[in-house]
PDB file of C-alpha atoms in Angstrom:
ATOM      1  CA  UNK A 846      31.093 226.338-172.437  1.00 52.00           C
ATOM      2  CA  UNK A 847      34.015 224.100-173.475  1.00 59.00           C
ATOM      3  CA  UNK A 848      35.142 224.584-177.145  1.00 65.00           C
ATOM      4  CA  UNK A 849      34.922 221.342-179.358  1.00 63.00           C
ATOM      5  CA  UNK A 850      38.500 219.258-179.327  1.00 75.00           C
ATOM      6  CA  UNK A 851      39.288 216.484-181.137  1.00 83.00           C
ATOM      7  CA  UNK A 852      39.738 213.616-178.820  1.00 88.00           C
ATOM      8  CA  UNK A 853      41.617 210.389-180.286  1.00 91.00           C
ATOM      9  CA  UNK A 854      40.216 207.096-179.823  1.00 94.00           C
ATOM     10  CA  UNK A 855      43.270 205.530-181.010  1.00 96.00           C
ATOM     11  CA  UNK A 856      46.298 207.443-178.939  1.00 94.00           C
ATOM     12  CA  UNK A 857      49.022 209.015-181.400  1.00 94.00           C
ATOM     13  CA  UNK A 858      51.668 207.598-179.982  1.00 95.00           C
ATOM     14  CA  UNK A 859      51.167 203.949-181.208  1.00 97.00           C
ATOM     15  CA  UNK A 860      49.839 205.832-184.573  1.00 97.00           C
ATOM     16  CA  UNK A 861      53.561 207.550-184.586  1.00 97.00           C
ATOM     17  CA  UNK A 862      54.980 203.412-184.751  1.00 97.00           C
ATOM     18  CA  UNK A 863      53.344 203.366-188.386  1.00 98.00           C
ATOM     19  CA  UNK A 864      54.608 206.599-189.702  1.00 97.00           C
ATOM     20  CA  UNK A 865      56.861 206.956-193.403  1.00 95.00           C
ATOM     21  CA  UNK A 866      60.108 208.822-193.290  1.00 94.00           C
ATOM     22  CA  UNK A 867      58.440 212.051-193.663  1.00 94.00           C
ATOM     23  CA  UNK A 868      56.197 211.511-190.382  1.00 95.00           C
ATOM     24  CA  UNK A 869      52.912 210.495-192.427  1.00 97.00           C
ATOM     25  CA  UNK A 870      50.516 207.669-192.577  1.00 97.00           C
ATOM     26  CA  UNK A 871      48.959 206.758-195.246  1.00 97.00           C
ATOM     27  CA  UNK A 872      45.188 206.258-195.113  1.00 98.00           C
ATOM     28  CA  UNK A 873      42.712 204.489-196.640  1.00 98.00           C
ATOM     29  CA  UNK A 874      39.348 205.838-196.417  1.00 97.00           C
ATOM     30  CA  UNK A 875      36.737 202.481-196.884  1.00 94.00           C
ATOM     31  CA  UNK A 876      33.690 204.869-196.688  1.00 94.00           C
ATOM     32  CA  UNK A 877      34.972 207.160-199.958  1.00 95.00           C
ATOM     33  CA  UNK A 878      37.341 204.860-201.486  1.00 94.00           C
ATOM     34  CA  UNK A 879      39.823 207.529-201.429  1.00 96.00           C
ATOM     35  CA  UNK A 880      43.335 207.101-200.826  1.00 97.00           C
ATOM     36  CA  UNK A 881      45.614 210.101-199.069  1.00 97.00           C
ATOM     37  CA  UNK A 882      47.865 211.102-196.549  1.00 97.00           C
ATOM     38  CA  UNK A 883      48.107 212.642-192.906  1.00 97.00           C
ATOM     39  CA  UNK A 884      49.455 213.322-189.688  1.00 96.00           C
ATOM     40  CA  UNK A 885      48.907 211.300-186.883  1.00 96.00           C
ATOM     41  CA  UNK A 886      46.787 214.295-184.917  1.00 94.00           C
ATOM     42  CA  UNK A 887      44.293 213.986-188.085  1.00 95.00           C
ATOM     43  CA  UNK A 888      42.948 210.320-188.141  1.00 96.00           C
ATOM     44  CA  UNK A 889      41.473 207.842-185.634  1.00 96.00           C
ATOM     45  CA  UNK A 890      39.481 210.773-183.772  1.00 93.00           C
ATOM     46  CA  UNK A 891      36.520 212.759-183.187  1.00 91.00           C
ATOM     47  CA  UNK A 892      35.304 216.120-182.108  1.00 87.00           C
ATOM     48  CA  UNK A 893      34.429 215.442-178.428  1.00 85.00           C
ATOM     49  CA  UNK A 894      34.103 211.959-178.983  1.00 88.00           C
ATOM     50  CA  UNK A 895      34.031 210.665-174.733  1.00 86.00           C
ATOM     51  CA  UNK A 896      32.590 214.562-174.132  1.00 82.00           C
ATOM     52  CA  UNK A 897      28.853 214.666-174.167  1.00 80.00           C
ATOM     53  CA  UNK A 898      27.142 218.159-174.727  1.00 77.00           C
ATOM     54  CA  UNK A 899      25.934 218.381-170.899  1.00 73.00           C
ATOM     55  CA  UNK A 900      29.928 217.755-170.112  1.00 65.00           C
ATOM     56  CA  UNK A 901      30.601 220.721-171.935  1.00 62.00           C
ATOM     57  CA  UNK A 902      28.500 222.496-170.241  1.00 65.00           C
ATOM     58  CA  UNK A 903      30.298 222.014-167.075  1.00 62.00           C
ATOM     59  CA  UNK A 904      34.177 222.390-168.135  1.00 55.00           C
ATOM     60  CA  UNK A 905      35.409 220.252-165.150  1.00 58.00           C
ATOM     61  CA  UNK A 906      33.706 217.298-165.777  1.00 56.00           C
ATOM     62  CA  UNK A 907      34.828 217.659-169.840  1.00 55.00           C
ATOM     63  CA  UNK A 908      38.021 218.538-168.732  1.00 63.00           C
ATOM     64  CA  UNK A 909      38.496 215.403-166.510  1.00 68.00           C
ATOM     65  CA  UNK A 910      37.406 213.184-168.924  1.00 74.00           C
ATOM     66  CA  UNK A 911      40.532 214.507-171.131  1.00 74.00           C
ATOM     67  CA  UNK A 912      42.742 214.195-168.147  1.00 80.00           C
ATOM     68  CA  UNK A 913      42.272 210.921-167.645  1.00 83.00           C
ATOM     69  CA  UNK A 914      42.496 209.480-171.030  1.00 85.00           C
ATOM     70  CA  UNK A 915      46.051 211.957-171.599  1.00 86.00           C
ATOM     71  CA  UNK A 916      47.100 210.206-168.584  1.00 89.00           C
ATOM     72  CA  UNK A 917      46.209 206.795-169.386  1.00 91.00           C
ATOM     73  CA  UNK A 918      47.643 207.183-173.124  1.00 92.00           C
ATOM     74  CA  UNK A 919      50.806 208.654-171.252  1.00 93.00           C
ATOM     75  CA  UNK A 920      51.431 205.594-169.422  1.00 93.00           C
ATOM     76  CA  UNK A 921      50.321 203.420-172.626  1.00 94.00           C
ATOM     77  CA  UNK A 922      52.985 204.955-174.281  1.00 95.00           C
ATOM     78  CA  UNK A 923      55.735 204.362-171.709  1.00 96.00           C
ATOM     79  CA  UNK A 924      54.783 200.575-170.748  1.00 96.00           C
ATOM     80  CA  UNK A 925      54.820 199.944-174.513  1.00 96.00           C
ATOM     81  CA  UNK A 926      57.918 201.464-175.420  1.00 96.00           C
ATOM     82  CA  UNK A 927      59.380 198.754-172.408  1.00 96.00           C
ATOM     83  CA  UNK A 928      57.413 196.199-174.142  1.00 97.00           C
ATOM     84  CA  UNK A 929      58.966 196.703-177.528  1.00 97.00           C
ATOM     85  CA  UNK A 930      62.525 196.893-175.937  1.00 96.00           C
ATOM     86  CA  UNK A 931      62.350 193.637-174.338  1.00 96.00           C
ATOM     87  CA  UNK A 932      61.236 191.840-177.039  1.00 96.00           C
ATOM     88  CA  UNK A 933      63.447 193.139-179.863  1.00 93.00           C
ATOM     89  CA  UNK A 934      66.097 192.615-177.025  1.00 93.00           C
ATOM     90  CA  UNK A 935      64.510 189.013-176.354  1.00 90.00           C
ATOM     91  CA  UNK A 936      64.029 189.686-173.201  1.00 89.00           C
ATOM     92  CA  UNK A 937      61.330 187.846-171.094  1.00 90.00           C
ATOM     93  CA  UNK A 938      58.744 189.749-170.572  1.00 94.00           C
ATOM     94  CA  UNK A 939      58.006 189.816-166.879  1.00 95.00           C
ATOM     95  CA  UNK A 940      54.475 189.499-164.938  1.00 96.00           C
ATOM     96  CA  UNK A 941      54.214 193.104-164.356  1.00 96.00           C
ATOM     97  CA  UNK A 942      54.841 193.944-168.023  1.00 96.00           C
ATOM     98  CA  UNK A 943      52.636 191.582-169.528  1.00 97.00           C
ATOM     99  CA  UNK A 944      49.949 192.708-166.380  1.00 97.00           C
ATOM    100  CA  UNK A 945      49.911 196.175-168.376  1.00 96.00           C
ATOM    101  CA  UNK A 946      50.015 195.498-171.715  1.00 97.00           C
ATOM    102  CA  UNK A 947      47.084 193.596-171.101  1.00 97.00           C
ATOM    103  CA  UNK A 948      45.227 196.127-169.660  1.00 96.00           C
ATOM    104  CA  UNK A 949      46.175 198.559-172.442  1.00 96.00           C
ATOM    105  CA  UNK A 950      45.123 196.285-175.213  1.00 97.00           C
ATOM    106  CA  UNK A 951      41.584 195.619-173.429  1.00 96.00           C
ATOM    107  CA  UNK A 952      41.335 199.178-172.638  1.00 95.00           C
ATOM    108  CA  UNK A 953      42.253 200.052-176.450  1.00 95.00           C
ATOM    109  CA  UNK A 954      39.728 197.597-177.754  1.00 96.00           C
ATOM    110  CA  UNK A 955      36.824 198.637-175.222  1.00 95.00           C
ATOM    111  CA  UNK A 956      37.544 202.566-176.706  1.00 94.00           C
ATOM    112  CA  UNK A 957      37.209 201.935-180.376  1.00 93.00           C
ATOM    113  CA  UNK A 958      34.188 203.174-182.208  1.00 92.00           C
ATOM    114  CA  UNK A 959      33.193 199.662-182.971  1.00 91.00           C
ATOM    115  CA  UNK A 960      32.275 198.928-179.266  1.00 91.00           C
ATOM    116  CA  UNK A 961      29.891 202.131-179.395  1.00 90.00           C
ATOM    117  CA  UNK A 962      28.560 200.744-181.804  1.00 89.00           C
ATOM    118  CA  UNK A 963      28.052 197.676-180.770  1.00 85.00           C
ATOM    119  CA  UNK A 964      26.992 198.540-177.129  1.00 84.00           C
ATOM    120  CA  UNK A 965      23.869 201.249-178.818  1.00 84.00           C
ATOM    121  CA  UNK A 966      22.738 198.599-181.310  1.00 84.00           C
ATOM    122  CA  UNK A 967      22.298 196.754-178.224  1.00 79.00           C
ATOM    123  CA  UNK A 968      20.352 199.578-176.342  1.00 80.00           C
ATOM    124  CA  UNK A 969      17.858 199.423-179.450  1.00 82.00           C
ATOM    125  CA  UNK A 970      17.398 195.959-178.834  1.00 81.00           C
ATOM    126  CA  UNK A 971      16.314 196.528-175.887  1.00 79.00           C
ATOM    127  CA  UNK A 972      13.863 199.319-176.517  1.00 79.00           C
ATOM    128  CA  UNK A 973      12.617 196.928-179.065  1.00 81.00           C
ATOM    129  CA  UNK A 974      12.133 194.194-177.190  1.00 77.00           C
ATOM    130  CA  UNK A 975      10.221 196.225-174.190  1.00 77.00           C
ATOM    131  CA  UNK A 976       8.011 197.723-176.880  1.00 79.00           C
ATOM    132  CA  UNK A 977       7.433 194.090-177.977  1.00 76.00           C
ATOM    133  CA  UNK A 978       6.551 192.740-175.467  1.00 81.00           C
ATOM    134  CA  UNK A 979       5.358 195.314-172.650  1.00 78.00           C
ATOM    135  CA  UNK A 980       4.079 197.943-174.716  1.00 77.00           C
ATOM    136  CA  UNK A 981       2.403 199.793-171.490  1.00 77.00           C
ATOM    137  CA  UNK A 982       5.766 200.052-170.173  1.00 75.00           C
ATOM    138  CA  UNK A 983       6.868 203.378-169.351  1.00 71.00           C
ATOM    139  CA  UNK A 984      10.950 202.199-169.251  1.00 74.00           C
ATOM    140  CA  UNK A 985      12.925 203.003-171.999  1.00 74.00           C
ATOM    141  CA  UNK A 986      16.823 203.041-172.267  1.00 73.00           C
ATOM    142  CA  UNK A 987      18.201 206.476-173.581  1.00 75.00           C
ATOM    143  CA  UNK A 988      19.810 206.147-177.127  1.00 75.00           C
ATOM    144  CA  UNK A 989      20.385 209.667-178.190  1.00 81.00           C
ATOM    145  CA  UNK A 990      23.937 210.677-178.919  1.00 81.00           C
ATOM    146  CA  UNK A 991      24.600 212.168-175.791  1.00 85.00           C
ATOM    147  CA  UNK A 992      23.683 209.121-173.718  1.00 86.00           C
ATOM    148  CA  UNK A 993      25.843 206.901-176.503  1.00 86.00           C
ATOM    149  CA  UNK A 994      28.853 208.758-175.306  1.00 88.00           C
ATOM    150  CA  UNK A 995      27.937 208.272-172.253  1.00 86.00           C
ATOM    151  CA  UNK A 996      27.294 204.682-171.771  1.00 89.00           C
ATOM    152  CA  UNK A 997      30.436 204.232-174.045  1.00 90.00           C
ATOM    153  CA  UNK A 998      32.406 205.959-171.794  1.00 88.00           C
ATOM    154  CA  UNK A 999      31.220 204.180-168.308  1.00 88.00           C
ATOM    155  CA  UNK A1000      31.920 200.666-170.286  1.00 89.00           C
ATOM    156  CA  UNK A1001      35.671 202.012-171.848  1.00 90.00           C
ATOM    157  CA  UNK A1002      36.516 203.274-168.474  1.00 90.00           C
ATOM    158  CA  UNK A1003      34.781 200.469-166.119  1.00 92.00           C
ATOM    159  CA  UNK A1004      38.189 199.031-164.248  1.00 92.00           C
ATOM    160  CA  UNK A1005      35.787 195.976-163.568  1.00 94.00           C
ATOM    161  CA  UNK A1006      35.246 194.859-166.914  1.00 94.00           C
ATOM    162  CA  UNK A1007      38.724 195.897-168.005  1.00 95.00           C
ATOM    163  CA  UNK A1008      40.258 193.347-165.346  1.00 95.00           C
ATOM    164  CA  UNK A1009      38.249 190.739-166.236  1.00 95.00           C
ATOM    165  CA  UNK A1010      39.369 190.881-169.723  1.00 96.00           C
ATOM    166  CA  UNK A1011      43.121 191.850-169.394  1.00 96.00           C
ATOM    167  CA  UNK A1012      43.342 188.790-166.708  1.00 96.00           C
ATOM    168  CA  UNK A1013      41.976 186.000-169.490  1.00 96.00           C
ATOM    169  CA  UNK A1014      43.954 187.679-172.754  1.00 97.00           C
ATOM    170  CA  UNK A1015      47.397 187.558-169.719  1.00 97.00           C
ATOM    171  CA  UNK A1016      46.609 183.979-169.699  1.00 97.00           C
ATOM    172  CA  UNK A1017      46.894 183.944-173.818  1.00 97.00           C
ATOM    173  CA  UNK A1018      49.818 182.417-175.501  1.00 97.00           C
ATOM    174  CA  UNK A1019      51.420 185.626-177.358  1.00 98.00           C
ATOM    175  CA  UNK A1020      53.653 185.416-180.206  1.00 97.00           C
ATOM    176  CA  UNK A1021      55.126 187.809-181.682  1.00 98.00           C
ATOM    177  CA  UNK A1022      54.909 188.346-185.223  1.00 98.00           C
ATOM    178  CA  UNK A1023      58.049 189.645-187.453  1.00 97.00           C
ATOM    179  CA  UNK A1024      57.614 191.087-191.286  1.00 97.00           C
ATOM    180  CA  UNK A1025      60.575 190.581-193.163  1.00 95.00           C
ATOM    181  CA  UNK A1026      61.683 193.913-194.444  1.00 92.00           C
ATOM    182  CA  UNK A1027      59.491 195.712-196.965  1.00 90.00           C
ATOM    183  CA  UNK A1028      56.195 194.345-195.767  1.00 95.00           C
ATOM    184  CA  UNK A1029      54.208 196.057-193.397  1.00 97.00           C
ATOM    185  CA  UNK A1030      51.817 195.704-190.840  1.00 98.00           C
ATOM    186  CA  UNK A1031      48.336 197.302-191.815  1.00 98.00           C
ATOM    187  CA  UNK A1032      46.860 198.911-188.643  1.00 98.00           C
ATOM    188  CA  UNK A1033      43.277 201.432-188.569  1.00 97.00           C
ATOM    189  CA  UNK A1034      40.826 203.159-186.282  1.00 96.00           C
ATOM    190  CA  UNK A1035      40.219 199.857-184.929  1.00 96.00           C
ATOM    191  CA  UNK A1036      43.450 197.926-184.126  1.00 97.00           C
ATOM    192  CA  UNK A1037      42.410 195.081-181.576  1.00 97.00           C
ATOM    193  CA  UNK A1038      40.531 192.500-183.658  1.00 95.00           C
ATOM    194  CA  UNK A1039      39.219 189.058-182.135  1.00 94.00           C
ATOM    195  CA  UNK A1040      39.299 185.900-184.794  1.00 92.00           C
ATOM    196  CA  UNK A1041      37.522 182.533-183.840  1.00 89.00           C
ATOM    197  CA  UNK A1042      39.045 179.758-185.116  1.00 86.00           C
ATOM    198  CA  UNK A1043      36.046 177.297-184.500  1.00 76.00           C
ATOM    199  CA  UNK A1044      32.541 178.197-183.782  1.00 66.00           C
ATOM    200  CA  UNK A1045      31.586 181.403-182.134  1.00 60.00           C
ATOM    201  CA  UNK A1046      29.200 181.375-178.818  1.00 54.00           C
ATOM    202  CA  UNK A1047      26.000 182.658-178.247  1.00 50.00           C
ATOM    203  CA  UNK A1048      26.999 185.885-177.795  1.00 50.00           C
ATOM    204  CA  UNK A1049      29.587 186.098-181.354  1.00 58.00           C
ATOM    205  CA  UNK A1050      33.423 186.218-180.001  1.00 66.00           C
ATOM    206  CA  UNK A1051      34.910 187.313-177.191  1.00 82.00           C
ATOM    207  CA  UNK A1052      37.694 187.734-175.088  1.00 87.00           C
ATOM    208  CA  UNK A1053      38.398 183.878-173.884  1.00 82.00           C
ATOM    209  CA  UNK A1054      35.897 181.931-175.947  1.00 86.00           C
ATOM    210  CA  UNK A1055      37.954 178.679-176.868  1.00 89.00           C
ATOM    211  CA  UNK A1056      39.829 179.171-180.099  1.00 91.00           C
ATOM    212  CA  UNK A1057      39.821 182.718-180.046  1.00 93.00           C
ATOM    213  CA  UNK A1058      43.218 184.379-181.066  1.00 95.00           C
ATOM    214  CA  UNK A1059      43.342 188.531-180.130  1.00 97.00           C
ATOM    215  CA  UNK A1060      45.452 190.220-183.145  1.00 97.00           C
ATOM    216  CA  UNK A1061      47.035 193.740-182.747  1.00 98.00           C
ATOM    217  CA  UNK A1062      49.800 195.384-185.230  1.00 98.00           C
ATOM    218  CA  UNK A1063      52.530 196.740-182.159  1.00 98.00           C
ATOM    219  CA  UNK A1064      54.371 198.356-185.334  1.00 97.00           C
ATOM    220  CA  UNK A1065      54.686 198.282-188.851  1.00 97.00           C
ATOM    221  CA  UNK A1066      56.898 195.463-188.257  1.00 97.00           C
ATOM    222  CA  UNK A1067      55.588 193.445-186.123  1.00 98.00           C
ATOM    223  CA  UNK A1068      52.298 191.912-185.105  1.00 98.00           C
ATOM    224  CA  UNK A1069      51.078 190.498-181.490  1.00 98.00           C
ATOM    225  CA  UNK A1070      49.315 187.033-182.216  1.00 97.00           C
ATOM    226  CA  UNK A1071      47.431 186.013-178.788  1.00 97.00           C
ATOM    227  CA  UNK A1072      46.281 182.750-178.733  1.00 96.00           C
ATOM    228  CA  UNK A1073      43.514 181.506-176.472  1.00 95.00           C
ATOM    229  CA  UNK A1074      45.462 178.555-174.307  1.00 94.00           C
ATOM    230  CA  UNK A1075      43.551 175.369-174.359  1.00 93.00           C
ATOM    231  CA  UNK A1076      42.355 175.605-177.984  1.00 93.00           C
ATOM    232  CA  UNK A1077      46.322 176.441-178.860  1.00 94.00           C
ATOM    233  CA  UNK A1078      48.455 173.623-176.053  1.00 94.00           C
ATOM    234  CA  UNK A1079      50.531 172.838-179.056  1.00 95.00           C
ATOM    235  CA  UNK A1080      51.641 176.479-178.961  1.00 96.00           C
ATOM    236  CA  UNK A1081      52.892 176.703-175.477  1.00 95.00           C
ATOM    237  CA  UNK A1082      56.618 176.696-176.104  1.00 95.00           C
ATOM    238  CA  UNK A1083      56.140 179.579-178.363  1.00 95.00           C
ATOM    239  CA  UNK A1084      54.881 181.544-175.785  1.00 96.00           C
ATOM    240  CA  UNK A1085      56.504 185.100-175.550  1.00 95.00           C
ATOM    241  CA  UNK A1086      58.719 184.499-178.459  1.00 95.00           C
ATOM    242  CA  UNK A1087      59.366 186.214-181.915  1.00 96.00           C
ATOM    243  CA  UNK A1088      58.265 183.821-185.058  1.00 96.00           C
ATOM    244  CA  UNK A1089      58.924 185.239-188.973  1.00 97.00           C
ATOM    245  CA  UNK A1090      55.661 185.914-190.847  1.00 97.00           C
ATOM    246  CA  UNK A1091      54.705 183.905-194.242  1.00 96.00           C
ATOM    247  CA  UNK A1092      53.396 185.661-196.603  1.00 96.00           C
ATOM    248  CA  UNK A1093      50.378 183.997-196.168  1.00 96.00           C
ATOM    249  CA  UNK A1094      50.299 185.215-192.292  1.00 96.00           C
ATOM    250  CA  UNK A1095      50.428 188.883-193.550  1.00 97.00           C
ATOM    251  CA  UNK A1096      47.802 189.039-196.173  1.00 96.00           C
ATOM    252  CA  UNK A1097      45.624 187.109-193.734  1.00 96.00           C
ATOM    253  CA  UNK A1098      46.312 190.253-190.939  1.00 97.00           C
ATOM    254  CA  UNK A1099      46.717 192.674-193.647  1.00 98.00           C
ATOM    255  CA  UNK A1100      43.032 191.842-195.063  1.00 97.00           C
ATOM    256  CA  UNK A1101      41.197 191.556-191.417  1.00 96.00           C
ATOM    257  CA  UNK A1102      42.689 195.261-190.533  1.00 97.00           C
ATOM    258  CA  UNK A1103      41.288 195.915-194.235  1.00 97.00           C
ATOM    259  CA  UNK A1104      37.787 194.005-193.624  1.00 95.00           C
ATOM    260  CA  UNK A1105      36.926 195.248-190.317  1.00 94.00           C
ATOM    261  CA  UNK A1106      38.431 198.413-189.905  1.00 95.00           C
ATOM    262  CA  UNK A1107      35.724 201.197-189.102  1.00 93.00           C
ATOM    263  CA  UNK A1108      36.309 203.615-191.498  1.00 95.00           C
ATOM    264  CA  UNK A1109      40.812 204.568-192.065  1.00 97.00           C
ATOM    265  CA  UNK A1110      43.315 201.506-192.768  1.00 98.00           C
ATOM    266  CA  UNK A1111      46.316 203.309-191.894  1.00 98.00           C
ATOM    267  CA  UNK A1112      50.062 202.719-192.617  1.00 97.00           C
ATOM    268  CA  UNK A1113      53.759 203.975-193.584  1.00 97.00           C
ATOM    269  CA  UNK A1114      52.985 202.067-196.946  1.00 96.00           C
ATOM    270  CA  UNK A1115      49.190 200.765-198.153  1.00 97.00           C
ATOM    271  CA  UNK A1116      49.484 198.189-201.344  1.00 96.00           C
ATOM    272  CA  UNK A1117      46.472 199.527-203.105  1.00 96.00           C
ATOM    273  CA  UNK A1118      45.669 196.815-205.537  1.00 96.00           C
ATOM    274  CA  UNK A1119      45.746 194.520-202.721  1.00 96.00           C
ATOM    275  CA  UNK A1120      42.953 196.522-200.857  1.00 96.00           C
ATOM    276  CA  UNK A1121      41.097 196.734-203.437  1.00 94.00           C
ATOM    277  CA  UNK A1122      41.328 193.165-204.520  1.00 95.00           C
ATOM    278  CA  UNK A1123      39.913 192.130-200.821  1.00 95.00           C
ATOM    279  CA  UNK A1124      37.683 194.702-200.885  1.00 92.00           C
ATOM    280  CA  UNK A1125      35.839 193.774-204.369  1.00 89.00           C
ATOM    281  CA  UNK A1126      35.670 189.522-202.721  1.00 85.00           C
ATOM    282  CA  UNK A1127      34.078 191.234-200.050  1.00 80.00           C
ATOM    283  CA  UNK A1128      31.164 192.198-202.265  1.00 70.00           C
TER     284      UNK A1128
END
């Protein structure tokens, strides 16, 4: 049997972009309320979290399922490192480039333990509502933890789904945010947040809903700001192009890393009475 491994949902590479001088992050733990520091191998992962105990079982199919997400971080890291260059170079940022990033973003956001979450609670309501409403049913949708890795994993990895997405947040108008120097970009265990800037759908906010803007930290110094097109017209000329934070902009992304993080705010630098502050006017 395969031994347990910790397997990162958030790759360390784009963790390393956060680091202090002596190679640390510092984390914020919003289930203890305890403040420390660690590595990059340490945070934003799990003990087999895409490896299901039948996997394990058979080492091939646990082993592949590493494979694959080494190789996809591998070419994360590379196509973001280009990304990075051009635009501190201000560089356009060509159709192939922007193809990627795109892809890595959605894939990133489809990974994170939020979407398991999300996708099981869903699974539940299903179960509930057969129960409801056929009782003499027989069908039931698995739940148990094995079959939430599972499921989790088909969805993270479905290259369906990820085009779909990737093609409407390519369409986005990007801007990239700069912090002056000595403020920093908050990032966490969850990095790709979605903000609706008018009323959500049926379904809560997604990935092209009309005023939605896609927010994800690219380094401690700088923030991608993707706006959803016809909501944001007036931003059009922007498009692609660096624009200085306010301080206003950077408490506003600070505190939505803070809010909806899963469980570690990470950073080179965390402002603690600031975290706390947002954190007591969330209660």
């Amino acid at each position: 049997m395969k031994k347990s491994v910790k397997e990162h949902f958030v790759p360390q590479h784009y963790l390393n972009r956060f680091i202090n001088e002596k190679e640390q992050l510092e984390v914020y733990d919003k289930i203890t309320g305890k403040y420390y520091t660690s590595s990059t191998t340490d945070v934003c992962c799990k003990k087999d979290y895409f490896t299901p105990e039948t996997a394990k079982e058979n080492f091939k199919q646990g082993e592949s399922i590493e494979q694959e997400t080494a190789k996809l971080d591998s070419e994360y890291n590379d196509t973001l490192f280009k990304f990075l260059e051009a635009i501190n170079s201000n560089v356009n940022i060509n159709t192939e480039l922007r193809t990627k990033i795109s892809w890595f973003i959605i894939f990133q956001y489809l990974r994170s333990p939020n979407i398991r979450r999300i996708n099981t609670e869903f699974r539940r309501e299903i179960n509930q509502f057969i129960q409801e409403n056929h009782p003499d049913s027989k069908t039931k949708v698995k739940t148990d933890k094995d079959s939430e890795k599972i499921n989790h994993t088909f969805l993270s990895f479905n290259p369906n789904l990820i085009e779909i997405l990737s093609k409407r947040l390519f369409e986005y108008i990007w801007i990239f945010g700069v912090l002056p120097n000595k403020k920093y970009a908050y990032t966490s265990d969850r990095p790709v947040h979605l903000y609706s800037h008018k009323n959500m759908g049926p379904f809560g906010i997604t990935i092209g809903n009309p005023g939605t803007e896609v927010i994800f930290p690219l380094t401690k110094s700088l923030i991608l700001c993707a706006y959803e097109r016809s909501h944001f017209l007036s931003l059009e000329k922007y498009d692609c192009k660096k624009s200085d934070l306010t301080e206003q902009n950077i408490l506003f992304y600070n505190s939505i890393q803070i809010l909806r993080c899963q469980r570690q705010l990470l950073c080179n630098v965390l402002e603690r009475k600031f975290i706390n502050e947002v954190i007591q006017k969330q209660k």
